[in-house]
Short mmCIF file of C-alpha atoms and ligand atoms in Angstrom, two decimals:
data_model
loop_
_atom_site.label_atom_id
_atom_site.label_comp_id
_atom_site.label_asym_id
_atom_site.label_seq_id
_atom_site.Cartn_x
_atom_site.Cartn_y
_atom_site.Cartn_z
CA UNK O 1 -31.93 36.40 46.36
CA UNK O 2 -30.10 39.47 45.43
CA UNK O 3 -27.78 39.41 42.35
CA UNK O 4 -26.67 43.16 41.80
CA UNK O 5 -24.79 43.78 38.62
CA UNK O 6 -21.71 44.43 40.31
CA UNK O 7 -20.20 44.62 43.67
CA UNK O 8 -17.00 46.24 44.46
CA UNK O 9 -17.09 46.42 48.30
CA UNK O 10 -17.20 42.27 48.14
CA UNK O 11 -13.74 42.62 46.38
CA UNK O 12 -12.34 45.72 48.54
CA UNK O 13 -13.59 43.62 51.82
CA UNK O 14 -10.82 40.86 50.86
CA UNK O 15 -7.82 43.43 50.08
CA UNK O 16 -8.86 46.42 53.02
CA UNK O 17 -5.93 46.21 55.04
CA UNK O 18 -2.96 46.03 52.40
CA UNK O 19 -5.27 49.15 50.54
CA UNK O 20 -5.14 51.15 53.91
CA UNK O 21 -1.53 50.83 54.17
CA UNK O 22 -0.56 51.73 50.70
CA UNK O 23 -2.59 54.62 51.05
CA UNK O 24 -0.77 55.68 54.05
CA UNK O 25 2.51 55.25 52.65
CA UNK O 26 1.32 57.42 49.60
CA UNK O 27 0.43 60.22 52.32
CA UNK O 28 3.75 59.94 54.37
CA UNK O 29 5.63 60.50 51.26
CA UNK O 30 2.82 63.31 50.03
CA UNK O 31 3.19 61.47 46.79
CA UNK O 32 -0.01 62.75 45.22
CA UNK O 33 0.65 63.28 41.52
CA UNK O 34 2.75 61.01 39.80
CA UNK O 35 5.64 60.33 41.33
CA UNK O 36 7.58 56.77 43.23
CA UNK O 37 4.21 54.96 43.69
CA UNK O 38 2.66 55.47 40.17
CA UNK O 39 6.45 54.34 38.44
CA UNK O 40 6.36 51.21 40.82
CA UNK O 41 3.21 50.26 39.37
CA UNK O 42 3.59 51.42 35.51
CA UNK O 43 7.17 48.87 36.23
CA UNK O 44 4.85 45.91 37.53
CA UNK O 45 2.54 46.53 34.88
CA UNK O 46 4.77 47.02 32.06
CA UNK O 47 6.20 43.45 33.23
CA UNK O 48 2.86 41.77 33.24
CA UNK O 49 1.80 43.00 29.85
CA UNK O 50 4.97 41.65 28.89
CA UNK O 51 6.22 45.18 27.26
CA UNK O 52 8.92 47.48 27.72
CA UNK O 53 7.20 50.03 29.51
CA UNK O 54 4.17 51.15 30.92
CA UNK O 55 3.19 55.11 31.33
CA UNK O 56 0.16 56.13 33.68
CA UNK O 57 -2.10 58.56 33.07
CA UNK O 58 -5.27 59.63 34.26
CA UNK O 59 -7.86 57.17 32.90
CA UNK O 60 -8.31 55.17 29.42
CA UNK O 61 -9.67 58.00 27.17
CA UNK O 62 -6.68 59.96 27.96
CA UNK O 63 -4.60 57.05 26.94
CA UNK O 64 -6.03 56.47 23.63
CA UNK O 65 -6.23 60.28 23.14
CA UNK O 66 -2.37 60.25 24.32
CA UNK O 67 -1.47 57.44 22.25
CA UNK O 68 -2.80 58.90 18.97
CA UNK O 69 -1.28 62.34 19.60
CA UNK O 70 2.13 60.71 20.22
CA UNK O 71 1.53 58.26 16.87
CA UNK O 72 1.21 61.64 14.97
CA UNK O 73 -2.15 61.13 14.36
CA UNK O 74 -4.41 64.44 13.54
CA UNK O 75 -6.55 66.85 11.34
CA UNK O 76 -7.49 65.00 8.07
CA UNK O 77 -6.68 61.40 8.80
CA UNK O 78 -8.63 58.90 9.23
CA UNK O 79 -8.54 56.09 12.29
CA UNK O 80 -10.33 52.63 12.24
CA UNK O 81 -12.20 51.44 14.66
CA UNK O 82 -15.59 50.06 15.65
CA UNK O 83 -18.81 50.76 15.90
CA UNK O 84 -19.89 48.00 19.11
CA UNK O 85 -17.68 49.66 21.75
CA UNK O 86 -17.52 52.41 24.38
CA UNK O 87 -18.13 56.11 22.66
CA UNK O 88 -14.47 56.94 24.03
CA UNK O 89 -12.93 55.08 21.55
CA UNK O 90 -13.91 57.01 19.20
CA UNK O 91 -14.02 60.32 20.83
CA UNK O 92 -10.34 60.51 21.46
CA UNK O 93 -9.73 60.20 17.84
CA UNK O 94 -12.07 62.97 17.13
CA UNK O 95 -10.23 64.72 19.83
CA UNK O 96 -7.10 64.60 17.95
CA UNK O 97 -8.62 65.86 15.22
CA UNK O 98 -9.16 62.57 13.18
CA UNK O 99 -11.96 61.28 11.73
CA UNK O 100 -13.50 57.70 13.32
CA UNK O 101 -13.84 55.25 10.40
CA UNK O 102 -15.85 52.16 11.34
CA UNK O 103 -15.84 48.39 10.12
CA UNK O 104 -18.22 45.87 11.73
CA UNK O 105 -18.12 43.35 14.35
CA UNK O 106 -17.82 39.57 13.92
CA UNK O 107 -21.31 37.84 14.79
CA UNK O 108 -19.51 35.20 17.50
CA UNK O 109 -16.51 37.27 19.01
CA UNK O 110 -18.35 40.91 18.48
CA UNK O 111 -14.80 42.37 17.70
CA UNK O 112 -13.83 43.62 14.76
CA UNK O 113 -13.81 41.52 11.99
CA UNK O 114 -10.65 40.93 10.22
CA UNK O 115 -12.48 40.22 6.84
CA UNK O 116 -14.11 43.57 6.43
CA UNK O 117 -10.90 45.76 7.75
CA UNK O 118 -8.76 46.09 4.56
CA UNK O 119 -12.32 47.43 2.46
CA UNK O 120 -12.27 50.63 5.03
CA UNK O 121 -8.27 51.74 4.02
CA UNK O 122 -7.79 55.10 2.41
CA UNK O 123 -4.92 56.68 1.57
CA UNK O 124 -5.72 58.91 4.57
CA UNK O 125 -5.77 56.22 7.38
CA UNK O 126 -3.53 56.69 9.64
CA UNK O 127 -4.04 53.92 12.39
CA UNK O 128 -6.28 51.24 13.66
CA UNK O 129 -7.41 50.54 16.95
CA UNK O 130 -8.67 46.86 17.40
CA UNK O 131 -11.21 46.56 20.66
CA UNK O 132 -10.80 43.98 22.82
CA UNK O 133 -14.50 43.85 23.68
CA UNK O 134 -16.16 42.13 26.83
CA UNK O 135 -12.56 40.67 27.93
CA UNK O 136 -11.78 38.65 24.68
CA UNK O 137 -9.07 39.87 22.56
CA UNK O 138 -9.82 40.66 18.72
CA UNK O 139 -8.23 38.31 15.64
CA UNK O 140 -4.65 39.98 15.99
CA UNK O 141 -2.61 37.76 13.29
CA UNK O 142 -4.93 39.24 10.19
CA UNK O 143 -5.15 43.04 11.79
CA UNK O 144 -1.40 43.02 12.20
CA UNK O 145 -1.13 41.67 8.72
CA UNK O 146 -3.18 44.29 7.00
CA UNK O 147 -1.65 46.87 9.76
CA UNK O 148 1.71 46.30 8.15
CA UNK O 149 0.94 45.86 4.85
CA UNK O 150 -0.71 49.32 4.54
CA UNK O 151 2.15 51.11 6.94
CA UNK O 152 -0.57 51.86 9.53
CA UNK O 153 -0.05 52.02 13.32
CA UNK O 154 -2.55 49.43 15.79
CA UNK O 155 -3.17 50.78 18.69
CA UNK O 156 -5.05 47.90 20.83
CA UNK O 157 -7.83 49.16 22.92
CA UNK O 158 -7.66 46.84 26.10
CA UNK O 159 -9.84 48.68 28.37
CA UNK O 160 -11.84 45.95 29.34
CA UNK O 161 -8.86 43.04 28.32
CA UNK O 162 -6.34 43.47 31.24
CA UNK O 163 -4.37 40.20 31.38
CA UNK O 164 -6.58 38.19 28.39
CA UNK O 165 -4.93 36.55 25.89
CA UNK O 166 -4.77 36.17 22.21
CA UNK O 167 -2.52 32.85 21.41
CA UNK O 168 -1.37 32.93 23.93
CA UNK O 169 0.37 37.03 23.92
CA UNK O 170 -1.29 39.30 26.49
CA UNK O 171 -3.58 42.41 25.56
CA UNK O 172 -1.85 45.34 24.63
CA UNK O 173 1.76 43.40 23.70
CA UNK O 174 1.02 42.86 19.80
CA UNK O 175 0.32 46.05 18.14
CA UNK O 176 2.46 49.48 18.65
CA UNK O 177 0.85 50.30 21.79
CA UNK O 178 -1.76 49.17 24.02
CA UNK O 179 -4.33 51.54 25.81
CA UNK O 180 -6.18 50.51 29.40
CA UNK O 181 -8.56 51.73 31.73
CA UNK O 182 -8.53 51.61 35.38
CA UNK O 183 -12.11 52.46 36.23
CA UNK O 184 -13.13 50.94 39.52
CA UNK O 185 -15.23 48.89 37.51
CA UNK O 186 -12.37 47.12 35.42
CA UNK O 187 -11.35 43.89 36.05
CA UNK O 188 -8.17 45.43 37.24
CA UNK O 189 -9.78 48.86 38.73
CA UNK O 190 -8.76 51.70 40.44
CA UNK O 191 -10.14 53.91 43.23
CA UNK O 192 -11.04 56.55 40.86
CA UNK O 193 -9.91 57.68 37.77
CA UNK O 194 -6.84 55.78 35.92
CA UNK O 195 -5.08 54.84 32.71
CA UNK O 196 -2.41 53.40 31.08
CA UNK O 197 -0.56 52.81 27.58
CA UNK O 198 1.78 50.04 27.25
CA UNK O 199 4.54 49.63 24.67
CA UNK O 200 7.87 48.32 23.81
CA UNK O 201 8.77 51.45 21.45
CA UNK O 202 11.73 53.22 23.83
CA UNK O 203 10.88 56.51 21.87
CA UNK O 204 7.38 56.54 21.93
CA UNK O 205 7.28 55.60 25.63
CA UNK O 206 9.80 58.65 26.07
CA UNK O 207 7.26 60.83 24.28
CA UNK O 208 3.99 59.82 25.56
CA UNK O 209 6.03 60.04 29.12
CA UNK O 210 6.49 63.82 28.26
CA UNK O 211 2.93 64.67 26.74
CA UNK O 212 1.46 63.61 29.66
CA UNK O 213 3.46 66.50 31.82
CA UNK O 214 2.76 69.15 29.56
CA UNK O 215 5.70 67.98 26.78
CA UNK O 216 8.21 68.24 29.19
CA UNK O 217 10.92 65.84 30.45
CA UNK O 218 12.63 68.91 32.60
CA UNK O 219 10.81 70.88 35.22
CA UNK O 220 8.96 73.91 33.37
CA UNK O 221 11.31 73.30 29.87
CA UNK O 222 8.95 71.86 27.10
CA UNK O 223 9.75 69.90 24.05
CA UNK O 224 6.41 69.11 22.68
CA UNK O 225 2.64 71.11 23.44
CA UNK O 226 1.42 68.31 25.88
CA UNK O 227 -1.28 68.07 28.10
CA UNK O 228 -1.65 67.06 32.16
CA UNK O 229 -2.54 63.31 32.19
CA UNK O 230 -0.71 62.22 35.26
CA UNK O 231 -1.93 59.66 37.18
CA UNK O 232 -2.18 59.94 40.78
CA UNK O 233 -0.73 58.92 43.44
CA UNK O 234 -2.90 57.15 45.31
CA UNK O 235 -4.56 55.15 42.36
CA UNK O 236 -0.50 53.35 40.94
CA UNK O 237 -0.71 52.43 45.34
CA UNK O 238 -3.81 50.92 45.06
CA UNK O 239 -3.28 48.79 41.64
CA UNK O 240 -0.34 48.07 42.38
CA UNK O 241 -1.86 45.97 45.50
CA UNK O 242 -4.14 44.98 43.19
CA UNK O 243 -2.33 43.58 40.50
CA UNK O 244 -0.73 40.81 42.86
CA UNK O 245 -4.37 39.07 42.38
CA UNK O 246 -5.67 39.91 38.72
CA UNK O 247 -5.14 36.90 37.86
CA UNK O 248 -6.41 34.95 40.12
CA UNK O 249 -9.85 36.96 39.82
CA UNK O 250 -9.72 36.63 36.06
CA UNK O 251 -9.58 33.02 36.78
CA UNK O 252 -12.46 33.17 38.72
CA UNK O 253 -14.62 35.51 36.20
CA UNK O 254 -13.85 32.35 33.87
CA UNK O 255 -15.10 30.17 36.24
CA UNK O 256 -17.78 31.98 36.90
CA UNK O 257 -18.55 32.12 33.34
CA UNK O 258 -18.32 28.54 32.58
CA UNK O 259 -21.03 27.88 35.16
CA UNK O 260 -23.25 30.50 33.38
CA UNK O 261 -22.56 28.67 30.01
CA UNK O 262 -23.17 25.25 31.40
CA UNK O 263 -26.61 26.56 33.16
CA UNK O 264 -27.76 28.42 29.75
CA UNK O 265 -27.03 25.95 27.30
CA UNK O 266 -29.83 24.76 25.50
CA UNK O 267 -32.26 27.44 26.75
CA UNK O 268 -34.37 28.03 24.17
CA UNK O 269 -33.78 32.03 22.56
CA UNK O 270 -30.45 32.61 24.44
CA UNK O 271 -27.03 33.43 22.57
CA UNK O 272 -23.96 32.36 25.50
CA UNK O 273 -20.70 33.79 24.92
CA UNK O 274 -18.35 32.09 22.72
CA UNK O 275 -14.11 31.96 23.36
CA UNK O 276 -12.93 32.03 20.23
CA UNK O 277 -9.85 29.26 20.15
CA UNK O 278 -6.98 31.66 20.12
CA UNK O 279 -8.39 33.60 23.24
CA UNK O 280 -8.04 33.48 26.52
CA UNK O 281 -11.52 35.68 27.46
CA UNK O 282 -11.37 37.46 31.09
CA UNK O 283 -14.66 37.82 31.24
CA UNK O 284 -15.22 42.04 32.11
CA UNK O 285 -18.50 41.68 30.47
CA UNK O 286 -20.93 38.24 30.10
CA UNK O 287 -23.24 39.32 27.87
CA UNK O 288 -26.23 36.82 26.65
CA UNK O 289 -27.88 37.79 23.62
CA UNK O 290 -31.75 37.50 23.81
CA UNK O 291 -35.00 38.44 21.09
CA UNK O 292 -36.67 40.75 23.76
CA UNK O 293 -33.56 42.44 26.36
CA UNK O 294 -36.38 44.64 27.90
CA UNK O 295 -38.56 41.98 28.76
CA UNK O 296 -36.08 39.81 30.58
CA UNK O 297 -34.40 42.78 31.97
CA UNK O 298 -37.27 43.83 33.84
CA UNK O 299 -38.25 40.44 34.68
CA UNK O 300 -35.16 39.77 35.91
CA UNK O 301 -35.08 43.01 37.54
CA UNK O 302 -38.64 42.16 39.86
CA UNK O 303 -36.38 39.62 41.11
CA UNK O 304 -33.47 41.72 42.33
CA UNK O 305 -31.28 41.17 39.93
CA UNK O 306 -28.82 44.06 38.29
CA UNK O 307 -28.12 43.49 34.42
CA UNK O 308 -27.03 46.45 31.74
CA UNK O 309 -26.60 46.66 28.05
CA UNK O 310 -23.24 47.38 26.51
CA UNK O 311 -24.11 49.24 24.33
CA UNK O 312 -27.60 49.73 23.30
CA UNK O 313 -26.79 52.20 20.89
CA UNK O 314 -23.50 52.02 18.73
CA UNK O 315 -21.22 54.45 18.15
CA UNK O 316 -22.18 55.30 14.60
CA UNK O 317 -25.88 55.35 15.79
CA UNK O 318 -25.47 58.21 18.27
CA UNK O 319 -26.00 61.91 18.20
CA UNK O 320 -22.68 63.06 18.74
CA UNK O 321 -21.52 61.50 15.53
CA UNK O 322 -24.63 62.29 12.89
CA UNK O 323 -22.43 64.38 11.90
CA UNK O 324 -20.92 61.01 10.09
CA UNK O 325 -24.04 60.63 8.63
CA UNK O 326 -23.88 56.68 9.10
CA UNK O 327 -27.64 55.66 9.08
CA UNK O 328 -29.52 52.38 10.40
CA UNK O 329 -28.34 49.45 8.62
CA UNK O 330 -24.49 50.66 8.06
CA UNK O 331 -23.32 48.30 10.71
CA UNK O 332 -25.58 45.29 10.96
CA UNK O 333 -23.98 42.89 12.99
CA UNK O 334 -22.72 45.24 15.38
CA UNK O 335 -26.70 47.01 15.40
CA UNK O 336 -28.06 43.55 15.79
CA UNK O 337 -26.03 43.00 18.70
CA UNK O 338 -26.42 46.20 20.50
CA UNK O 339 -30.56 45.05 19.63
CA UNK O 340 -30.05 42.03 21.87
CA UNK O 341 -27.35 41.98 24.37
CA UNK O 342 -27.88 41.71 28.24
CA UNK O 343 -25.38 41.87 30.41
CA UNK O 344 -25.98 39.23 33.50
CA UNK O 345 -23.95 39.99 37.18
CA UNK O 346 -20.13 38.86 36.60
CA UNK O 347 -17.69 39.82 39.15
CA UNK O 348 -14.55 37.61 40.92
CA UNK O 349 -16.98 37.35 43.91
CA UNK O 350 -20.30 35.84 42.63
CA UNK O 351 -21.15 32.48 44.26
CA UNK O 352 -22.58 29.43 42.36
CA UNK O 353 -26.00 30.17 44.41
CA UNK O 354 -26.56 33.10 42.43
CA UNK O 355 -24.99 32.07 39.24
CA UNK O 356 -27.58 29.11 39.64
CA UNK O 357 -30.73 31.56 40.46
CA UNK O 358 -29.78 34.43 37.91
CA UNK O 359 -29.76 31.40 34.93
CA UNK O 360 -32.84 29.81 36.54
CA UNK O 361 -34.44 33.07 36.63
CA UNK O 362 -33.58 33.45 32.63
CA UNK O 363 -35.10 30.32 31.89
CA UNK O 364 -38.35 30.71 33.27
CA UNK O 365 -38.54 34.51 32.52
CA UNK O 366 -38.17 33.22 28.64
CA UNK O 367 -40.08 29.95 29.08
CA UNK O 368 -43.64 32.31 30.35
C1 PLP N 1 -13.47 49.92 25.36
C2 PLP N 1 -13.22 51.13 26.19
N1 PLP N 1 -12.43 52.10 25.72
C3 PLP N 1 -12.16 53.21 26.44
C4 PLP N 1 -12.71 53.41 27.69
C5 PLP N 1 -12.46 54.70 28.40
O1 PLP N 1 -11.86 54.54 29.64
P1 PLP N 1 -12.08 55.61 30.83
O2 PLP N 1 -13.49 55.51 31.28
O3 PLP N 1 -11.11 55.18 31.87
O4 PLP N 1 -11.75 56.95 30.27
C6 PLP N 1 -13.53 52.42 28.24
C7 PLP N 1 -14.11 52.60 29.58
O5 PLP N 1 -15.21 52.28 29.88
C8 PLP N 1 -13.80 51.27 27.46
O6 PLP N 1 -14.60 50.28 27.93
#
């Protein structure tokens, strides 16, 4: 049976007529860049964040980037992150002339762990941006506390968190702002390239509104030195269609996860994903954490079956930032991880059947 990794034509199968016509509306109104269809969605998605606002722009690095740029952030401050996450994260705080600061992961949740945050403060941090890793929201009540108590901004990245929950508040709601991604991939996705940043800060939402069209509020008058970050047309049509069912497919990813969980528990040399009890985990990512992840990939792999590793190297760990100079053993939860993570199929539209063969296949891969 084949499993791949992921499989957006299944999804786009169950939505292709209501995509075709809000395509076609975005073409009868040549509405290509920005404009009625991307503010109808950035007002739908503002409301399901539960914030004030919502501003598109054109995919998740942008918002971060964005965010940090209106926050004030830039040369000779320091941002905290960490180290277990997509490189972006920490490349648009380079890109605003900051310097990434990591602290290390917690071994169950593989966020970042609250205990280990307030040790990484200088007088020159600036901000911290919590990631909501694999679709489960970080420990929020001890980060805000240590946020506030040092006067620095949290800036939640919730690229691959749309709609999870942390006590029950959704992604992005709790700190200043909170930055998305709409890669097709996403459990809310686009049809190309898309972003967002959510807040309930009037001003900054006015600002970040204007960076993204070149600091300007007024056709070719400009306040601030911005950048272009719109988002297009066509991608606020499509979420917007897409948005009436993220929930319902998160539900389903949960589902789907549970049935992984129940299949995997007890197998001997396999780590299942734990929901912390404050979250609500969407699922983007089920990762399994094994001894060997190129052994069972490839065994899994002979038997048709996609998996990936997110990440196998860590930020810290990579040659863009040796600059850092943060050797082997800086980060060791978060390097242990990245050592033995593999990511199994997980998408709205996997069936039991292949939940069933992909966790049978596990089991005797690690059992020869
Ligand atoms: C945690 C995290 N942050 C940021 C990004 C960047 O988003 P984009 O690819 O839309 O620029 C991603 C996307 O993969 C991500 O997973």
């Amino acid at each position: 049976m084949k499993v791949p990794f992921l499989d957006l034509k299944a999804q786009y199968a169950t939505i292709k007529d209501e995509i075709a016509a809000a395509l076609q509306q975005v073409l009868d109104n040549t509405a290509f860049a920005g404009g009625p269809f991307v503010a109808a969605f950035e007002k739908d998605f503002a409301s399901y964040c539960t914030t004030k606002h919502a501003v598109g722009v054109g995919n998740g690095t942008e918002a971060l980037w964005m965010a940090l740029i209106a926050l004030g952030v830039g040369a000779g401050d320091e941002v905290i992150t960490v180290p277990d996450t997509f490189i972006a994260t920490a490349e648009a705080i380079s890109f605003c002339g900051a310097k990434p600061v990591f602290v290390d992961v917690d071994e169950k949740t593989y966020n970042m762990d609250p205990a280990k945050l307030e040790a990484a403060i200088t007088p020159k941090t600036k901000a911290v941006i919590p990631v909501h890793l694999f679709g489960q929201m970080c420990d929020m009540d001890p980060i805000m506390e240590i946020a506030r108590k040092h006067k620095l901004f949290v800036i939640e990245d919730s690229s691959q968190s749309h709609g999870a929950e942390y006590k029950g508040k959704r992604a992005g709601s709790i700190g200043d702002v909170g930055c998305f991604s709409f890669y097709p991939g996403k459990n809310l996705g686009a049809y190309g390239e898309a972003g967002a940043i959510v807040t309930s800060n009037d001003a900054l939402a006015d600002k970040m509104k204007m960076l993204r069209d070149h600091g300007s509020s007024k056709k070719y008058y400009h306040t601030y030195l911005g950048f272009n970050c719109r988002m297009d047309g066509f991608q606020g049509a499509v979420l917007s269609v897409k948005l009436k069912y993220i929930d319902k497919w998160n539900e389903t990813r949960r589902k789907n996860a549970g049935l992984y969980t129940q299949a995997l528990t007890g197998a001997k040399g396999v780590t299942t994903p734990t929901e912390a009890a404050w979250a609500k985990h969407v699922f983007h990512v089920y990762a399994i954490r094994v001894a060997n992840p190129g052994a069972l990939i490839s065994a899994l792999g002979e038997k048709e079956i996609g998996t990936n590793i997110h990440y196998p190297l860590p930020v810290h760990l990579q040659d863009a930032y040796a600059s850092l100079g943060l050797g082997k053993g800086s980060f060791p939860v978060a390097e242990r991880c990245a050592a033995e993570f593999v990511s199994l199929p997980m998408f709205p539209e996997l069936t039991a059947e292949q939940i069933a063969f992909v966790a049978g296949e596990i089991k005797a891969s690690l059992k020869s």
